[in-house]
PDB file of C-alpha atoms in Angstrom:
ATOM      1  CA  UNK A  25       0.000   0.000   0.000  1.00 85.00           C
ATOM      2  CA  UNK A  26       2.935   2.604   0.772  1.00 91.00           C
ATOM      3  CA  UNK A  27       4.424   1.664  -2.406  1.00 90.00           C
ATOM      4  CA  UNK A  28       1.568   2.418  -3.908  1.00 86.00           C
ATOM      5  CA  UNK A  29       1.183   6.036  -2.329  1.00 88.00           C
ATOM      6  CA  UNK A  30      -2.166   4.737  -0.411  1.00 88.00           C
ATOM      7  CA  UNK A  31      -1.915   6.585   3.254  1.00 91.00           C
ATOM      8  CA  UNK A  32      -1.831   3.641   6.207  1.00 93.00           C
ATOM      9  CA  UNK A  33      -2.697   3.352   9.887  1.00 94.00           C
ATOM     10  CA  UNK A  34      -2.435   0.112  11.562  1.00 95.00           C
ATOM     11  CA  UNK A  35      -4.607  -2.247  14.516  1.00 95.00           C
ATOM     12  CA  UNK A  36      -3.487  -4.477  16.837  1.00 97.00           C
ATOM     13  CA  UNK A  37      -6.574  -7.250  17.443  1.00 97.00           C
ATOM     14  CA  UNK A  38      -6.257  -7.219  21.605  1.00 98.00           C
ATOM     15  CA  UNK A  39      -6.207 -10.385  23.337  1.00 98.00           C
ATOM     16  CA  UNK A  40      -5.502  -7.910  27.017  1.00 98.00           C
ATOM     17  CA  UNK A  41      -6.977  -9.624  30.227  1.00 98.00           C
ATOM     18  CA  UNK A  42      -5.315  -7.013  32.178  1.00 98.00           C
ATOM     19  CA  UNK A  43      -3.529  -3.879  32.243  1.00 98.00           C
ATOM     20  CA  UNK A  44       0.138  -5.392  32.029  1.00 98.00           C
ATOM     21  CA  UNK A  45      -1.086  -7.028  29.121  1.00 98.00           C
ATOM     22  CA  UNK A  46      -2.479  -3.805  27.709  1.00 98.00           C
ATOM     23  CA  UNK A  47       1.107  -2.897  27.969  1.00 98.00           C
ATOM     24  CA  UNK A  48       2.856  -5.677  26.780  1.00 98.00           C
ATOM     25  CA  UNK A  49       0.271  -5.843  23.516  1.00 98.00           C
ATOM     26  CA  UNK A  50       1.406  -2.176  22.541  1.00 98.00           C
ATOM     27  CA  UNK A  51       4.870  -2.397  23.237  1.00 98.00           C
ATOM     28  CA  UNK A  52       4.825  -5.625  20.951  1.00 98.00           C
ATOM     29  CA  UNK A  53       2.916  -3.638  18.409  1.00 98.00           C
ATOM     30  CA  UNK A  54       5.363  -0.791  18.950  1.00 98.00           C
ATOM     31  CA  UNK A  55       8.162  -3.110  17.761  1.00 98.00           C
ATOM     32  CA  UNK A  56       6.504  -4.314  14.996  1.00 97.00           C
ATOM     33  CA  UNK A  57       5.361  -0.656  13.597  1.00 97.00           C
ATOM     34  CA  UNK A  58       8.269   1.382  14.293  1.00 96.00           C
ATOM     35  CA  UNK A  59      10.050   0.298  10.416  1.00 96.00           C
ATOM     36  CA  UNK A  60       7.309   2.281   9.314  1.00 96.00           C
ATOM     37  CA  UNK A  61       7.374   5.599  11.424  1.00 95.00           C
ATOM     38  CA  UNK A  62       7.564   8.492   9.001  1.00 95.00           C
ATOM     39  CA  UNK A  63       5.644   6.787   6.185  1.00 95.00           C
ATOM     40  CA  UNK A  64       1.923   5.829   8.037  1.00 96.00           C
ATOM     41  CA  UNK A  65      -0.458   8.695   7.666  1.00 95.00           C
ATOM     42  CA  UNK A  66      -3.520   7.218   9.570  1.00 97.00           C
ATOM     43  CA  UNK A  67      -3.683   6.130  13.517  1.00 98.00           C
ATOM     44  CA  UNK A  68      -2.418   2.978  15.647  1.00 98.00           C
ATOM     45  CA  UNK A  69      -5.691   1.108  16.835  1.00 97.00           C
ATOM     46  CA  UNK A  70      -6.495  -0.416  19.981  1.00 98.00           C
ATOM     47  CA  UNK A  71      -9.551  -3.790  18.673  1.00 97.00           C
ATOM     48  CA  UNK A  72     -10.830  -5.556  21.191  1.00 95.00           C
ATOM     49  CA  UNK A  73     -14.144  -7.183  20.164  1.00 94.00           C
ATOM     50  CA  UNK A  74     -16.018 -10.743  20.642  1.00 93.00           C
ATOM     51  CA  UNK A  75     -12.992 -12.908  20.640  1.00 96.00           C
ATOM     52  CA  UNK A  76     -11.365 -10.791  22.900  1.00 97.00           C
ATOM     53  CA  UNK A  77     -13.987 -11.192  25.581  1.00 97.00           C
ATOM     54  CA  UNK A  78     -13.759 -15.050  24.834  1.00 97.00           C
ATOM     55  CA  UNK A  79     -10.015 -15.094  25.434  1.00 98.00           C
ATOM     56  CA  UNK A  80      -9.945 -13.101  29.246  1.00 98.00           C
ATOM     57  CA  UNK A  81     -12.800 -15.350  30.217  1.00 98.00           C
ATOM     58  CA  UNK A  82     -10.931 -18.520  29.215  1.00 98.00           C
ATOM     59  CA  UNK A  83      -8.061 -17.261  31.778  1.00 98.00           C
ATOM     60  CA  UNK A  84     -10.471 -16.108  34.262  1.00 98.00           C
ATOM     61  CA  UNK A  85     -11.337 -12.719  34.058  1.00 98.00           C
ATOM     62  CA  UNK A  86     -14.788 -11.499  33.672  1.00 98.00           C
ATOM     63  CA  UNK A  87     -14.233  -8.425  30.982  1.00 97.00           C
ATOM     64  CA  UNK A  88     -16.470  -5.352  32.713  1.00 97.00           C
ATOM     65  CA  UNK A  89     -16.464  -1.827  31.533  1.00 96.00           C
ATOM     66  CA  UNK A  90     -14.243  -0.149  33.845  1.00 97.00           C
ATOM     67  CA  UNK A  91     -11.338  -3.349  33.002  1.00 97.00           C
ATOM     68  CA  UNK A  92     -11.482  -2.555  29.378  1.00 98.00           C
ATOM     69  CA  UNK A  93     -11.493   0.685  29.482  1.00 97.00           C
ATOM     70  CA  UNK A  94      -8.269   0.286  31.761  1.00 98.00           C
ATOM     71  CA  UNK A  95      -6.697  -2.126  29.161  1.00 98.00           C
ATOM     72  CA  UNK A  96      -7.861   0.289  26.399  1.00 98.00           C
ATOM     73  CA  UNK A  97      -6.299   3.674  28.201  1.00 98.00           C
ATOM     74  CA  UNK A  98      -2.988   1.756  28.374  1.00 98.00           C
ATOM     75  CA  UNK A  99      -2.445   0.430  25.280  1.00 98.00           C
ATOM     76  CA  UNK A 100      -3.350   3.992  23.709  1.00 98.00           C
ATOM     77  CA  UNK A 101      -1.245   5.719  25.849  1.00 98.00           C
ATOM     78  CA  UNK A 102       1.528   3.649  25.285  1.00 98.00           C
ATOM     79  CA  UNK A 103       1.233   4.287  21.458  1.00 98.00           C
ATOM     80  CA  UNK A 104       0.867   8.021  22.318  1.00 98.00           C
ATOM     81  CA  UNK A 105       4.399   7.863  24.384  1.00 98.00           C
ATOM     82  CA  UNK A 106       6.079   6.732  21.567  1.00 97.00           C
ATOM     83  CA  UNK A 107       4.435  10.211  19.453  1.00 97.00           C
ATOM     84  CA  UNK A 108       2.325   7.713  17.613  1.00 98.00           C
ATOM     85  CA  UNK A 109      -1.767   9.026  16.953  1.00 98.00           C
ATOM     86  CA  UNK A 110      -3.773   6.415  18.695  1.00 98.00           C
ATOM     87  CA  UNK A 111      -7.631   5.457  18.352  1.00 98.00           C
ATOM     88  CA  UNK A 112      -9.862   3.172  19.567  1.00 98.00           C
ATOM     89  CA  UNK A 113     -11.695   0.604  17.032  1.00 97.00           C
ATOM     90  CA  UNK A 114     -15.177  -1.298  18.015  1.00 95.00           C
ATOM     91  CA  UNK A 115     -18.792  -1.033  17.041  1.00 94.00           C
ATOM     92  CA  UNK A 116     -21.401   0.705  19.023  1.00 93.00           C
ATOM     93  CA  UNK A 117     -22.801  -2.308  20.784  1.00 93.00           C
ATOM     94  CA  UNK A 118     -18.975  -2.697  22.376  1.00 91.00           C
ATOM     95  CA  UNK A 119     -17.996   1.401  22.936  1.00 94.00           C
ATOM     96  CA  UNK A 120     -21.418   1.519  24.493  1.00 93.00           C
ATOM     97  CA  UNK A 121     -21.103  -1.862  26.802  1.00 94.00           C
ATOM     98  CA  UNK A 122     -17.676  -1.844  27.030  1.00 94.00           C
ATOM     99  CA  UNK A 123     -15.893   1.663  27.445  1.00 95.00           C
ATOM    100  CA  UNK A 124     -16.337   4.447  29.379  1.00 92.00           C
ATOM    101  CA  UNK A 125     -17.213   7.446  27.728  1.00 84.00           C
ATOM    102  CA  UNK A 126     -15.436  10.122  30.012  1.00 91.00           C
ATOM    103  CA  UNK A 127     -12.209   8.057  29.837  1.00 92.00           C
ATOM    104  CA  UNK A 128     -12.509   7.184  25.928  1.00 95.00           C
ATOM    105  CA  UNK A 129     -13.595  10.361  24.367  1.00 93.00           C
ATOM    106  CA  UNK A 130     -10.222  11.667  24.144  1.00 94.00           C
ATOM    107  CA  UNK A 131      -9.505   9.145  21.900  1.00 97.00           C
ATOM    108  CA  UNK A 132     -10.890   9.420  18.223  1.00 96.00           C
ATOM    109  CA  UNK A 133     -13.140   6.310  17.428  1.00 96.00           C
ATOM    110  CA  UNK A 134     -12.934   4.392  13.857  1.00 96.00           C
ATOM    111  CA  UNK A 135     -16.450   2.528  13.984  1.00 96.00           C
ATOM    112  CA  UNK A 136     -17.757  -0.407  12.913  1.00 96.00           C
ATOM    113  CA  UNK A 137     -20.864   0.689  11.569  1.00 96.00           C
ATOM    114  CA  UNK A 138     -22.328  -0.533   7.970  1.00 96.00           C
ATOM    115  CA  UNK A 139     -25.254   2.389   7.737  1.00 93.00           C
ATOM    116  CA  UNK A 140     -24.837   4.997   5.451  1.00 92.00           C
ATOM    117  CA  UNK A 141     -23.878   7.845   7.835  1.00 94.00           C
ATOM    118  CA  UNK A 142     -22.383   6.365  10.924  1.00 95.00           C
ATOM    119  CA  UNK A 143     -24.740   6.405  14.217  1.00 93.00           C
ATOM    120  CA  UNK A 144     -22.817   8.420  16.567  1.00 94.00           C
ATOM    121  CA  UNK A 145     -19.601  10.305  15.848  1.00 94.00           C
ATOM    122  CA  UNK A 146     -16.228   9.015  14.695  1.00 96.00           C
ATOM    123  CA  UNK A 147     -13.094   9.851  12.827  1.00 96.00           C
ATOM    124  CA  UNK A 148     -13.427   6.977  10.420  1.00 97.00           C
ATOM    125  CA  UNK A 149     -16.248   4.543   9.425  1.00 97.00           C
ATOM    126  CA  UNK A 150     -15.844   1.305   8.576  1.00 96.00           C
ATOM    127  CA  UNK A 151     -18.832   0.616   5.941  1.00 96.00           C
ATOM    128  CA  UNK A 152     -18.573  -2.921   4.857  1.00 95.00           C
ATOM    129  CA  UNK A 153     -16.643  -6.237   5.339  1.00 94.00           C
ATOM    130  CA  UNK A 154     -17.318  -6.966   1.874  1.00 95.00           C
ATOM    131  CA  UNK A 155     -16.002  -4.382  -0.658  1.00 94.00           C
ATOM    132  CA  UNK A 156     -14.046  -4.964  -4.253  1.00 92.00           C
ATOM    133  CA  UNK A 157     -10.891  -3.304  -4.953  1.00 86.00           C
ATOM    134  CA  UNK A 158      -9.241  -3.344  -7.966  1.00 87.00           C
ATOM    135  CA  UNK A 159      -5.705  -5.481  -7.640  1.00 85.00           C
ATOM    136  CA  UNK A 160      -7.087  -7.415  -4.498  1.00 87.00           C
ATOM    137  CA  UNK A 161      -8.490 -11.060  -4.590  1.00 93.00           C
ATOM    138  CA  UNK A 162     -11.517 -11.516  -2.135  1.00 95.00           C
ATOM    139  CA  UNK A 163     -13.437  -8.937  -0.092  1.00 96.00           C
ATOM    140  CA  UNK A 164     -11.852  -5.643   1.888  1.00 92.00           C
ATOM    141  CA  UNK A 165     -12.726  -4.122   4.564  1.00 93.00           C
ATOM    142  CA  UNK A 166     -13.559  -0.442   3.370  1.00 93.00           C
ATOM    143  CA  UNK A 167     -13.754   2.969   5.211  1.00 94.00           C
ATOM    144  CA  UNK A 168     -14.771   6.396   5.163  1.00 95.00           C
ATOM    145  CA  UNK A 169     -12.915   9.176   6.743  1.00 95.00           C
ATOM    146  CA  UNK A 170     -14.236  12.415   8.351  1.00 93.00           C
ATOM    147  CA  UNK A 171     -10.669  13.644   9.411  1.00 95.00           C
ATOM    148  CA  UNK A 172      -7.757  14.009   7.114  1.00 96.00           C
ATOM    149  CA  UNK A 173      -5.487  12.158   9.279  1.00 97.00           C
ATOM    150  CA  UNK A 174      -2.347  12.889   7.087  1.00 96.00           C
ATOM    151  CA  UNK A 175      -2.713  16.457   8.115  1.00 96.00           C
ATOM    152  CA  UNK A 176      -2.806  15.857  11.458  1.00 96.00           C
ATOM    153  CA  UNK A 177       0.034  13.638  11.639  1.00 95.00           C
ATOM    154  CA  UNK A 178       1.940  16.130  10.010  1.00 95.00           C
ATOM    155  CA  UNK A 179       0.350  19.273  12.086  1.00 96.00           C
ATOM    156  CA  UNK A 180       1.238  17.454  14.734  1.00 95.00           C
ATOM    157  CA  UNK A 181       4.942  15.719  14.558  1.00 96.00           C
ATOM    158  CA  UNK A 182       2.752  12.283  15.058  1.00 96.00           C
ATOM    159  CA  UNK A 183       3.716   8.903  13.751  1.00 97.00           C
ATOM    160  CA  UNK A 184       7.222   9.972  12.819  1.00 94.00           C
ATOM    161  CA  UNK A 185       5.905  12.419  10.046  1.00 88.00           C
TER     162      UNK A 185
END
């Protein structure tokens, strides 16, 4: 995609069942990313979803609003201490059951949300699961974007830009 001039963010799927895991999840994520700091125009994500819940309850902790946003918190503020642009990925059943508004709402949201015009505010939409692009076997994921996140990266001396 780089190679290609297409501007990229990236997501770590969370398996975090507590906060040291949080930790350990972005700092592993960290490592993985940093080749590309300078060249990613769009945000670091924080996903935890259904499997997620699945996993902490299969090593004994009961996921709960206040944990995840804990886990959540961490993770993005480890991404932020490393001058990355961090933001939180879920749908609205999970931001609304699962994270705590006051906490999260520094954090931009990139929503899961297949409407036409997303159901409460975020900086991108993800509209479909099953979308065609040229070049690409299968189906794509494919967003919309209500913040130019290049910009801001650049505004802001985030992501290595």
């Amino acid at each position: 995609a780089l190679n290609a001039g297409i501007h990229v963010g990236a997501y770590l799927f969370s398996y975090a069942y507590s906060a040291d895991r949080a930790r350990q999840e972005a700092e592993l994520f960290l490592s993985i990313v940093e080749k590309y700091k300078g060249k990613m125009g769009f945000p670091l994500c924080f996903d935890w979803e259904y499997d997620s819940y699945k996993y902490a309850k299969e090593h004994g902790v009961t996921p709960t609003r206040v944990l995840v946003t804990e886990w959540a918190v961490v993770f993005l503020e480890t991404l932020e201490a490393d001058s990355w642009y961090a933001m939180n990925y879920c749908n609205k059943d999970y931001y609304n059951q699962y994270f705590s508004t006051d906490e999260m709402k520094k954090y931009d949201i990139w929503l899961a949300d297949y409407n036409p015009k997303p159901c409460m505010p975020c900086g991108i939409q993800q509209t479909t699961s099953c979308g065609q692009v040229p070049g690409i076997q299968g189906n794509c994921d494919c967003n919309v974007t209500s913040i130019y996140y290049p910009d801001v990266m650049r505004q802001n001396k985030l992501n290595g830009c």
